[in-house]
Amino acid sequence: MPLVEVINVSKEYANGEETIRPLDEVSLNVNEGDYVSLMGASGSGKSTLLNLIAGIDQATSGEIVVADTDITKLARGKLADWRAAHIGYVFQTHNLIPVLTAYENVEMPLLLLPMSASERRKRVEIAMEAVDLTSRASHYPRQMSGGQEQRVGIARAIVSNPTVVVADEPTGSLDDKTTEQILSLLSRINEELGMTLLMVTHDSEAGQRAKRQIRLERGRLMENGKETTSAHLRTA
Amino acid sequence: MLGQKLLPWDYGVRNLFRRPSRSALTLGGLTIVVLLVLVVVGFIRGLEKSLAATGNPNVVLVYALSSGADIENSSIPGRTPALLSASVDGVRRGHGVEYVSPELYLGTRITTAGMTEPGMGLVRGVTTTAPLVRGQVQIVEGTWPQRGEVMVGRLAHSKLSASKEDLAVGQQVTFDGQTWTISGLFNAAGSAFESEIWAPLEELQTVLKRQDLSMVAVSMDSLDGAADVELFCRERIDLELKAVAESSYYAAMQKHYKPVRMLGWVVVALVAGSGIFAGLNTMYGAVVGRVRELATLQAIGFRRRAILLTLVQEATLLACAGAIVACVVGLLLVDGTAVRFTMGAFMLSVDSVGIAVACEVAALLGVVGALPPAIKAMRLPVVEAIKSI
């Protein structure tokens, strides 16, 4: 049973009188432990698909089932609770909370989950150690480099041990050296912690680091040169 | 559990220090708004207290039927006190003295040593029975006035627009062609008497060439005593007298000032309304700069309600800080400030009611000022907001 099932999902936007359809009945399966890169040209819909799977956007039609929950049927409040329990989001621009320290930023998702303060502290320390930023725990985002900020962002995404970690252009605002560090860190998270990872990138080199590469072309998903239709997924 | 899903308290508090100059300006604006509210409520409360403190339900005022509600225009025969004592049972008595105070009351032009132009003041000619009937009057400095002397209330300077020093014990005041030396100062528990100047009745009558009185204040043994005095006034048609319980007299005065008080509350509402608009403007500014951050919190899993609450918390904290500063400033600078009005003077009163109203207005400023911008920010789709600069 796949961990993530995207079944015939379409997404339409109204742009004035024009209707834009970045996703046209796309289907995709992601298994537990997968590391999938979503690539494509600008505006191809890769970030849209990622946001739909992350539950921060609503599909026009189709189903998205993550860990046996059809998230397209969840109300806004329930969807927020679901995100807290199942999704770790790595943003392109880090999106750390400026008034909170690195430690507090990482702790934020855990405040939404039922756990004791000591359990929270333990989990934050493990996550900070995983991204090698224990020494920066008390620093504020403005006191850190872009790479360090992104590592804190990754720690925040993995700290709650989510079902899926989604990363939207996680290296988009970083230099080459830092990009390499972040990509290595994401690979490690997938291999050593066994976390399922979905990464959107426009950088084919970065995409190659994933176990599976999927391209979005004209609203369709292509893997290994073939479209990933729902029929294909059922027979696969 | 709701408690587990709220954003940390610290997050809201720290956001206030994120842009210190903006927070300081907002705090200043909120403080001014709450202080204005305190001043207006202090005015209303001071006026109410002054009129309420003046009326004693056991005291009955007897004055001329023809004078309407204005005792200044009243003229009754000089023998009225003696007739009252002889005819009415239930007049309070102590140490062989009946609590009957004949009084001559007038508004007149008064000059002090430091004044170039005379000011309008209130003079009451009294005998030694006056403090027995007006129990709230207490001499706080000096002595009871003898011949050629007067005693002044602690707010008389305000009524005259004179300095406090001009009406200190030993200073002189001039009215109706005679110079009087101030022998004492009195207070009267915030009542209207505090804005008056008290002179010996007989001497004042001589100076004014009058033998009549303005009124007689009678202290009765019981609350029912007013009825006996009223009966006396009805029976003695020849004297053309009217009797009113002092508390009823000042209650009527309170009604007279009702439009002023209503206007005061309208001003409170207007000031609070303008404060809300100022707060809205500030909060819109604060929220617009944090759209991406608020969207990030939603993406992490915080519900809109939790984020909304933290924004309201921030604004309310700032408004409450403004209320505290305003209350401290109000207690230090506003409370006790004398204000003139037609019946004399009263002091602005920053009391528990004023502070409660100020705190309510502050809370309103915080909540109402924060909600619209917060709701607007929450309505933005997360995917759009997350990319905003």
XYZ file of C-alpha atoms in Angstrom:
625
model
C 0.000 0.000 0.000
C 1.588 3.323 -1.035
C 2.078 5.922 1.670
C 0.909 8.735 -0.619
C -1.640 8.210 -3.386
C -2.436 11.020 -5.750
C -5.384 9.900 -7.871
C -6.564 11.858 -10.926
C -5.888 15.180 -9.304
C -6.545 18.394 -11.194
C -5.961 21.938 -10.142
C -7.387 24.989 -11.826
C -6.782 28.663 -11.197
C -8.805 31.534 -12.501
C -6.551 34.230 -13.907
C -8.963 36.942 -14.986
C -11.147 35.302 -17.630
C -8.539 32.669 -18.354
C -8.492 29.340 -16.524
C -5.061 27.905 -15.826
C -4.776 24.180 -15.234
C -1.297 23.402 -13.925
C -2.298 19.848 -12.994
C -4.524 17.834 -15.278
C -5.694 14.562 -13.743
C -2.274 13.583 -12.466
C -1.671 10.437 -10.465
C 1.286 9.433 -8.360
C 2.193 6.859 -5.754
C 4.894 7.408 -3.164
C 5.951 4.521 -0.977
C 7.235 4.676 2.562
C 10.934 5.518 2.566
C 10.874 6.977 -0.954
C 12.888 10.048 -1.845
C 11.122 11.660 -4.808
C 12.192 14.726 -6.694
C 9.578 16.695 -8.638
C 11.110 18.639 -11.483
C 9.830 20.716 -14.302
C 9.858 24.114 -15.884
C 8.639 27.184 -14.017
C 4.860 27.144 -13.772
C 4.682 23.418 -14.574
C 2.770 22.763 -11.367
C 5.422 20.983 -9.325
C 5.029 23.265 -6.294
C 1.260 23.080 -6.679
C 1.389 19.290 -6.457
C 3.680 19.473 -3.435
C 1.336 21.922 -1.693
C -1.645 19.697 -2.427
C 0.118 16.695 -0.874
C 1.160 18.886 2.083
C -2.467 19.889 2.620
C -1.954 23.628 2.271
C -3.804 23.858 -1.047
C -7.072 22.367 -2.262
C -7.374 20.237 -5.392
C -10.106 21.095 -7.889
C -10.820 17.394 -8.373
C -9.332 13.994 -7.557
C -8.193 12.336 -4.358
C -5.032 12.559 -2.294
C -4.654 9.801 0.248
C -1.802 10.047 2.725
C -1.381 7.273 5.264
C -4.956 6.113 4.649
C -6.503 9.566 5.015
C -8.148 11.246 2.041
C -7.040 14.769 2.804
C -9.227 16.310 0.097
C -12.207 15.503 2.319
C -10.872 17.136 5.468
C -12.265 20.455 6.707
C -9.816 23.338 7.183
C -9.350 22.870 10.936
C -8.947 19.094 10.689
C -6.529 19.590 7.834
C -4.394 21.853 10.057
C -4.349 19.149 12.745
C -3.484 16.582 10.115
C -0.597 18.710 8.832
C 0.767 19.040 12.347
C 0.837 15.263 12.773
C 1.856 14.121 9.291
C 3.741 16.811 7.364
C 7.148 18.380 7.752
C 7.570 21.330 5.411
C 10.944 22.695 4.271
C 10.549 26.093 2.642
C 12.723 27.669 -0.034
C 13.155 30.835 2.044
C 13.548 28.960 5.364
C 10.572 30.828 6.876
C 11.873 30.730 10.414
C 10.046 32.777 13.026
C 12.377 35.734 13.623
C 11.483 36.281 17.286
C 12.188 32.683 18.233
C 15.578 31.039 18.717
C 16.669 28.083 16.601
C 15.641 25.767 19.438
C 12.217 27.395 19.765
C 11.657 27.331 16.017
C 12.339 23.610 15.950
C 10.084 23.088 18.954
C 7.071 24.822 17.324
C 5.522 21.774 15.568
C 5.796 19.745 18.769
C 3.600 22.256 20.625
C 0.747 20.961 18.501
C 1.262 17.355 19.527
C 0.355 15.778 22.842
C 3.668 15.207 24.587
C 5.428 16.179 27.768
C 7.946 19.008 27.982
C 10.778 16.558 28.615
C 9.789 14.482 25.573
C 9.682 17.691 23.551
C 13.103 18.735 24.751
C 14.543 15.311 23.870
C 13.082 15.428 20.362
C 14.324 18.955 19.684
C 17.822 18.032 20.854
C 17.864 14.995 18.557
C 16.658 17.066 15.589
C 19.208 19.820 16.285
C 21.919 17.189 16.492
C 20.766 15.633 13.229
C 21.353 18.927 11.437
C 24.547 19.563 13.431
C 23.329 22.818 14.976
C 23.309 22.027 18.673
C 25.772 24.843 19.308
C 23.427 27.339 17.628
C 20.323 26.410 19.583
C 20.074 29.742 21.356
C 20.729 31.840 18.259
C 18.036 33.839 16.519
C 17.566 33.510 12.734
C 19.188 36.913 12.159
C 22.334 35.597 13.841
C 22.670 32.665 11.438
C 23.784 32.170 7.817
C 21.330 31.107 5.099
C 22.611 27.532 5.225
C 22.260 27.370 8.988
C 18.758 28.784 8.757
C 17.816 26.109 6.252
C 19.233 23.427 8.514
C 17.054 24.742 11.308
C 14.149 24.637 8.838
C 14.944 20.984 8.126
C 15.201 20.204 11.839
C 11.777 21.816 12.308
C 10.401 19.657 9.478
C 11.679 16.369 10.879
C 11.295 16.966 14.611
C 7.757 15.603 14.829
C 8.757 12.479 12.886
C 6.176 13.249 10.168
C 4.719 10.798 7.685
C 6.115 12.823 4.792
C 8.694 15.582 4.588
C 8.021 17.973 1.712
C 10.674 20.399 0.533
C 9.903 23.192 -1.911
C 13.113 24.278 -3.638
C 15.099 23.786 -0.417
C 18.319 24.915 -2.060
C 16.811 27.647 -4.209
C 18.253 30.499 -2.166
C 21.630 28.976 -1.268
C 25.123 29.038 -2.751
C 26.677 25.901 -4.295
C 28.609 24.807 -1.228
C 25.636 25.193 1.077
C 23.382 23.532 -1.504
C 25.599 20.476 -1.384
C 25.435 20.405 2.417
C 21.638 20.651 2.419
C 21.212 17.969 -0.266
C 23.513 15.636 1.682
C 21.511 16.327 4.796
C 18.227 15.509 3.016
C 19.722 12.254 1.674
C 20.868 11.350 5.162
C 17.418 12.033 6.575
C 15.951 9.674 3.991
C 18.575 6.947 4.331
C 19.400 7.030 8.026
C 16.082 8.105 9.519
C 13.982 6.364 6.860
C 11.822 9.404 6.289
C 9.747 9.715 3.124
C 10.846 12.789 1.235
C 9.256 14.763 -1.584
C 11.383 17.535 -3.007
C 10.519 20.107 -5.637
C 13.509 21.457 -7.511
C 14.262 23.118 -10.791
C 17.893 21.977 -10.485
C 18.329 18.651 -12.308
C 21.561 17.907 -10.419
C 19.733 18.269 -7.144
C 16.894 16.156 -8.520
C 19.298 13.364 -9.395
C 20.121 12.963 -5.694
C 16.626 11.550 -5.121
C 15.818 7.874 -5.548
C 12.968 8.686 -7.966
C 12.811 11.574 -10.421
C 9.450 12.727 -11.675
C 8.977 15.476 -14.213
C 5.917 17.618 -14.729
C 5.247 18.451 -18.347
C 2.125 20.269 -19.557
C 0.165 19.252 -16.485
C 1.218 15.583 -16.678
C 3.573 13.562 -14.488
C 6.347 11.647 -16.237
C 8.611 9.055 -14.626
C 11.320 7.301 -16.599
C 9.853 8.782 -19.770
C 6.343 7.402 -19.113
C 3.260 9.144 -17.796
C 2.203 8.052 -14.331
C -1.555 7.630 -15.007
C -3.919 6.138 -12.477
C -4.349 3.083 -14.752
C -0.602 2.668 -14.832
C -0.416 2.924 -11.058
C -3.146 0.328 -10.597
C -1.346 -2.173 -12.829
C 2.085 -1.376 -11.439
C -6.955 20.340 23.707
C -7.236 24.043 22.924
C -4.454 24.899 25.382
C -1.994 22.666 23.571
C -2.740 24.209 20.195
C -2.172 27.824 21.068
C 0.955 29.634 20.093
C 3.410 30.229 22.937
C 2.663 33.297 25.074
C 6.286 34.371 24.567
C 5.776 34.560 20.824
C 3.182 37.319 21.210
C 5.202 39.178 23.827
C 8.424 39.074 21.811
C 6.648 40.353 18.724
C 5.965 43.565 20.617
C 9.712 44.144 20.865
C 10.320 43.233 17.244
C 9.819 46.782 16.034
C 10.377 48.768 19.212
C 9.745 52.204 17.711
C 6.426 51.130 16.194
C 5.364 49.486 19.452
C 6.431 52.565 21.427
C 4.445 54.863 19.135
C 1.404 52.613 19.360
C 1.783 52.457 23.127
C 1.965 56.257 23.228
C -1.162 56.587 21.089
C -3.082 54.056 23.164
C -1.952 55.740 26.382
C -3.238 59.105 25.173
C -6.574 57.599 24.147
C -7.020 55.830 27.501
C -5.871 58.945 29.362
C -8.457 61.038 27.510
C -11.092 58.502 28.492
C -9.883 58.701 32.102
C -10.107 62.502 32.074
C -13.649 62.500 30.701
C -14.793 59.756 33.078
C -12.974 61.596 35.879
C -14.946 64.731 34.990
C -18.259 62.878 35.028
C -17.437 61.034 38.247
C -16.132 64.179 39.935
C -19.289 66.096 39.066
C -21.506 63.236 40.235
C -19.553 62.835 43.470
C -19.606 66.551 44.211
C -23.377 66.745 43.878
C -23.954 63.427 45.670
C -21.659 64.349 48.579
C -23.431 67.650 49.058
C -26.855 66.148 49.655
C -27.569 64.811 53.132
C -30.991 63.076 53.343
C -31.485 64.173 56.969
C -31.037 67.837 56.133
C -34.003 69.859 54.894
C -33.500 73.108 53.017
C -36.107 75.807 53.560
C -36.107 78.651 51.076
C -38.376 81.028 49.219
C -41.225 79.550 47.234
C -40.713 82.142 44.532
C -37.040 81.398 43.885
C -37.557 78.229 41.877
C -34.567 75.949 42.265
C -32.075 78.785 42.643
C -31.194 79.444 46.281
C -29.113 82.491 45.311
C -32.338 84.309 44.415
C -34.130 83.176 47.537
C -35.114 85.656 50.236
C -36.885 84.537 53.379
C -37.650 86.407 56.604
C -34.880 86.540 59.191
C -37.215 85.106 61.840
C -37.729 81.840 59.906
C -35.168 79.804 61.930
C -36.828 80.716 65.217
C -40.296 79.913 63.851
C -39.077 76.590 62.533
C -37.491 75.618 65.852
C -40.634 76.518 67.710
C -43.085 74.837 65.346
C -41.455 71.675 64.041
C -40.811 68.585 66.109
C -37.914 66.296 65.328
C -35.262 68.947 64.776
C -31.964 67.437 65.768
C -30.497 68.760 68.979
C -27.152 68.273 70.664
C -25.557 69.877 73.736
C -28.582 72.146 74.018
C -28.190 73.490 70.506
C -30.712 72.957 67.734
C -29.194 71.982 64.391
C -30.714 74.859 62.482
C -28.449 76.835 60.200
C -29.641 80.221 58.919
C -27.686 81.104 55.806
C -27.258 83.930 53.362
C -25.946 82.676 50.060
C -24.791 84.766 47.132
C -22.550 84.860 44.128
C -20.387 87.963 44.136
C -17.226 89.485 42.716
C -14.251 88.709 44.878
C -10.719 90.054 44.638
C -7.646 88.484 46.191
C -4.193 90.010 46.675
C -2.817 88.400 43.508
C -5.764 89.190 41.235
C -6.028 92.259 39.053
C -9.604 91.515 38.022
C -12.200 90.221 40.482
C -13.483 86.686 39.994
C -16.974 85.346 40.540
C -17.100 83.514 43.842
C -19.682 81.992 46.129
C -20.126 83.399 49.626
C -22.188 81.841 52.377
C -23.023 83.766 55.520
C -23.205 81.263 58.362
C -23.456 80.954 62.108
C -21.699 78.463 64.360
C -24.534 76.000 63.801
C -23.549 75.592 60.127
C -20.906 72.905 60.784
C -23.441 71.018 62.901
C -25.854 70.774 59.980
C -23.149 70.428 57.311
C -21.431 67.517 58.991
C -18.990 66.969 56.141
C -17.332 70.356 56.715
C -14.037 70.124 58.564
C -11.597 72.906 59.336
C -8.235 71.634 58.147
C -6.204 74.748 58.892
C -6.735 77.884 60.978
C -9.824 78.756 62.973
C -13.531 79.542 62.710
C -13.973 83.118 61.361
C -14.502 85.940 63.818
C -15.435 89.521 63.024
C -13.803 90.695 59.773
C -12.730 87.162 58.911
C -13.783 84.441 56.480
C -13.099 80.747 56.081
C -12.447 79.355 52.587
C -13.124 75.968 51.052
C -10.205 74.078 49.571
C -11.504 74.574 46.004
C -12.518 78.216 46.357
C -9.330 79.277 44.552
C -10.399 77.231 41.538
C -13.835 78.823 41.440
C -12.191 82.267 41.589
C -9.406 81.360 39.147
C -6.962 82.459 41.829
C -3.838 80.757 43.083
C -3.944 78.584 46.203
C -1.493 80.975 47.867
C -3.923 83.872 47.419
C -6.427 82.048 49.595
C -4.033 80.859 52.269
C -4.703 81.522 55.935
C -3.737 85.113 56.749
C -4.355 86.390 53.204
C -7.096 88.911 52.484
C -10.048 88.905 50.113
C -12.311 91.779 49.194
C -15.970 91.594 48.293
C -18.979 93.868 48.602
C -16.801 96.764 49.663
C -15.141 95.065 52.623
C -11.807 93.391 53.057
C -11.822 90.116 54.968
C -8.928 88.180 56.449
C -8.836 84.436 55.872
C -8.914 82.735 59.263
C -9.208 79.120 58.161
C -9.435 76.527 55.409
C -12.003 73.778 55.293
C -12.804 70.752 53.235
C -16.196 69.108 52.864
C -15.672 65.553 51.575
C -15.733 66.624 47.940
C -19.066 68.424 48.208
C -19.954 71.732 46.516
C -19.277 73.639 49.789
C -15.560 73.276 49.105
C -15.734 75.999 46.481
C -17.361 78.508 48.838
C -16.211 81.256 51.180
C -17.918 81.276 54.539
C -18.362 84.542 56.445
C -20.077 85.343 59.783
C -23.765 85.745 58.965
C -24.486 88.895 60.955
C -21.491 90.765 59.623
C -22.303 89.744 56.062
C -25.896 90.941 56.516
C -24.560 94.260 57.782
C -22.189 94.664 54.860
C -24.925 93.770 52.378
C -27.483 95.842 54.249
C -29.799 92.852 54.338
C -31.845 91.446 57.189
C -33.282 88.524 55.328
C -31.823 85.073 54.722
C -31.423 82.966 51.613
C -32.323 79.754 53.340
C -32.413 77.731 56.494
C -30.828 74.281 56.606
C -32.356 72.080 59.286
C -30.955 68.739 60.384
C -33.716 66.360 61.413
C -33.598 63.386 63.743
C -34.982 61.057 61.093
C -35.518 60.835 57.380
C -39.252 61.374 57.925
C -38.550 64.788 59.400
C -38.681 66.438 55.988
C -42.448 65.861 55.928
C -42.901 67.854 59.150
C -40.915 70.762 57.736
C -42.922 70.624 54.516
C -46.135 70.701 56.543
C -44.863 73.767 58.395
C -44.120 75.511 55.104
C -47.600 74.713 53.756
C -49.286 75.943 56.929
C -47.365 79.194 57.073
C -48.569 80.541 53.751
C -47.616 84.054 54.869
C -43.909 83.124 54.871
C -44.004 81.752 51.289
C -41.569 78.950 52.061
C -40.666 75.738 50.370
C -38.966 72.717 51.971
C -36.851 70.220 50.090
C -34.637 67.466 51.409
C -31.066 68.445 50.634
C -30.450 65.118 48.879
C -33.501 65.739 46.641
C -32.286 69.243 45.895
C -28.909 68.010 44.669
C -30.500 65.027 42.920
C -32.479 67.592 40.907
C -29.170 69.368 40.229
C -27.718 66.067 39.002
C -30.610 65.847 36.554
C -29.862 69.398 35.502
C -26.319 68.313 34.634
C -27.436 65.095 32.937
C -26.863 66.496 29.411
C -23.295 67.368 30.425
C -22.733 63.860 31.694
C -24.320 62.370 28.579
C -22.053 64.522 26.463
C -19.150 63.209 28.515
C -20.056 59.613 27.719
C -20.437 60.526 24.045
C -16.912 61.974 24.179
C -15.696 58.726 25.793
C -17.262 56.761 22.930
C -15.786 59.086 20.303
C -12.318 58.998 21.842
C -12.470 55.210 22.103
C -13.694 55.019 18.500
C -10.849 57.159 17.233
C -8.461 55.037 19.264
C -9.787 51.904 17.592
C -9.133 53.391 14.158
C -5.597 54.312 15.215
C -5.105 50.810 16.578
C -6.505 49.287 13.380
C -4.055 51.268 11.308
C -1.126 50.124 13.408
C -2.229 46.513 13.465
C -2.766 46.486 9.689
C 0.825 47.674 9.363
C 2.072 45.063 11.802
C 0.171 42.190 10.184
C 0.991 43.103 6.580
C 4.685 42.721 7.369
C 4.115 39.252 8.791
C 1.883 37.608 6.214
C 4.490 34.990 5.280
C 5.247 34.210 8.891
C 1.552 33.740 9.686
C 1.188 31.466 6.659
C 4.217 29.455 7.831
C 2.510 28.924 11.182
C -0.550 27.636 9.326
C 1.597 25.335 7.195
C 3.188 23.908 10.352
C -0.287 23.066 11.600
C -1.438 25.952 13.781
C -5.118 26.665 13.285
C -6.263 30.096 12.163
C -8.016 30.590 15.473
C -4.744 30.139 17.383
C -2.958 32.641 15.152
C -5.861 35.063 15.435
C -5.679 34.775 19.206
C -1.972 35.531 19.289
C -2.507 38.681 17.187
C -5.287 39.777 19.513
C -3.018 38.940 22.447
C -0.296 41.216 21.082
C -2.656 44.143 20.544
C -4.382 43.629 23.867
C -1.078 43.438 25.739
C -0.047 46.727 24.189
C -3.424 48.292 24.971
C -3.265 47.031 28.565
C 0.234 48.471 28.933
C -1.222 51.742 27.614
C -4.010 51.494 30.184
C -1.537 50.966 33.024
C 0.582 53.938 31.967
C -2.550 56.060 31.491
C -3.916 55.074 34.913
C -0.610 55.898 36.626
C -0.412 59.265 34.828
C -4.102 59.828 35.573
C -3.688 59.099 39.268
C -0.617 61.314 39.496
C -1.701 64.244 37.334
C -5.438 64.126 36.730
C -6.918 62.888 39.988
C -7.791 65.833 42.223
C -7.477 68.485 39.535
C -10.035 71.206 40.303
C -12.593 72.143 37.657
C -14.918 75.149 37.833
C -18.589 74.903 37.076
C -21.634 77.077 37.722
C -22.311 75.640 41.159
C -18.736 76.050 42.306
C -15.894 73.674 41.624
C -15.201 69.976 41.869
C -12.242 67.716 41.523
C -11.628 65.289 38.667
C -11.860 61.850 40.159
C -9.796 58.905 38.902
C -11.547 56.221 40.915
C -12.253 52.517 40.520
C -15.065 53.240 38.045
C -12.782 55.406 35.900
C -10.024 52.812 35.977
C -12.490 50.033 35.126
C -13.841 52.032 32.168
C -10.274 52.802 31.021
C -9.339 49.119 31.201
C -12.485 48.135 29.283
C -11.732 50.711 26.602
C -8.134 49.444 26.401
C -9.310 45.847 26.041
C -11.776 46.975 23.369
C -8.999 48.841 21.545
C -6.856 45.712 21.626
C -9.492 43.239 20.499
C -11.411 45.373 17.986
C -8.216 46.954 16.678
C -6.556 43.596 16.045
C -9.414 41.491 14.702
C -10.041 43.024 11.244
C -6.375 43.004 10.111
C -5.874 39.564 11.648
C -8.953 38.174 9.904
C -7.836 39.744 6.638
C -4.410 38.107 6.948
C -5.988 34.760 7.801
C -8.220 34.888 4.716
C -5.230 34.894 2.376
C -4.635 31.431 0.878
C -1.629 29.846 2.613
C 0.113 29.040 -0.683
C -0.079 32.691 -1.730
C 0.847 34.102 1.644
C 3.808 31.773 2.060
C 5.475 33.337 -0.964
C 4.790 36.937 -0.010
C 7.757 39.146 0.779
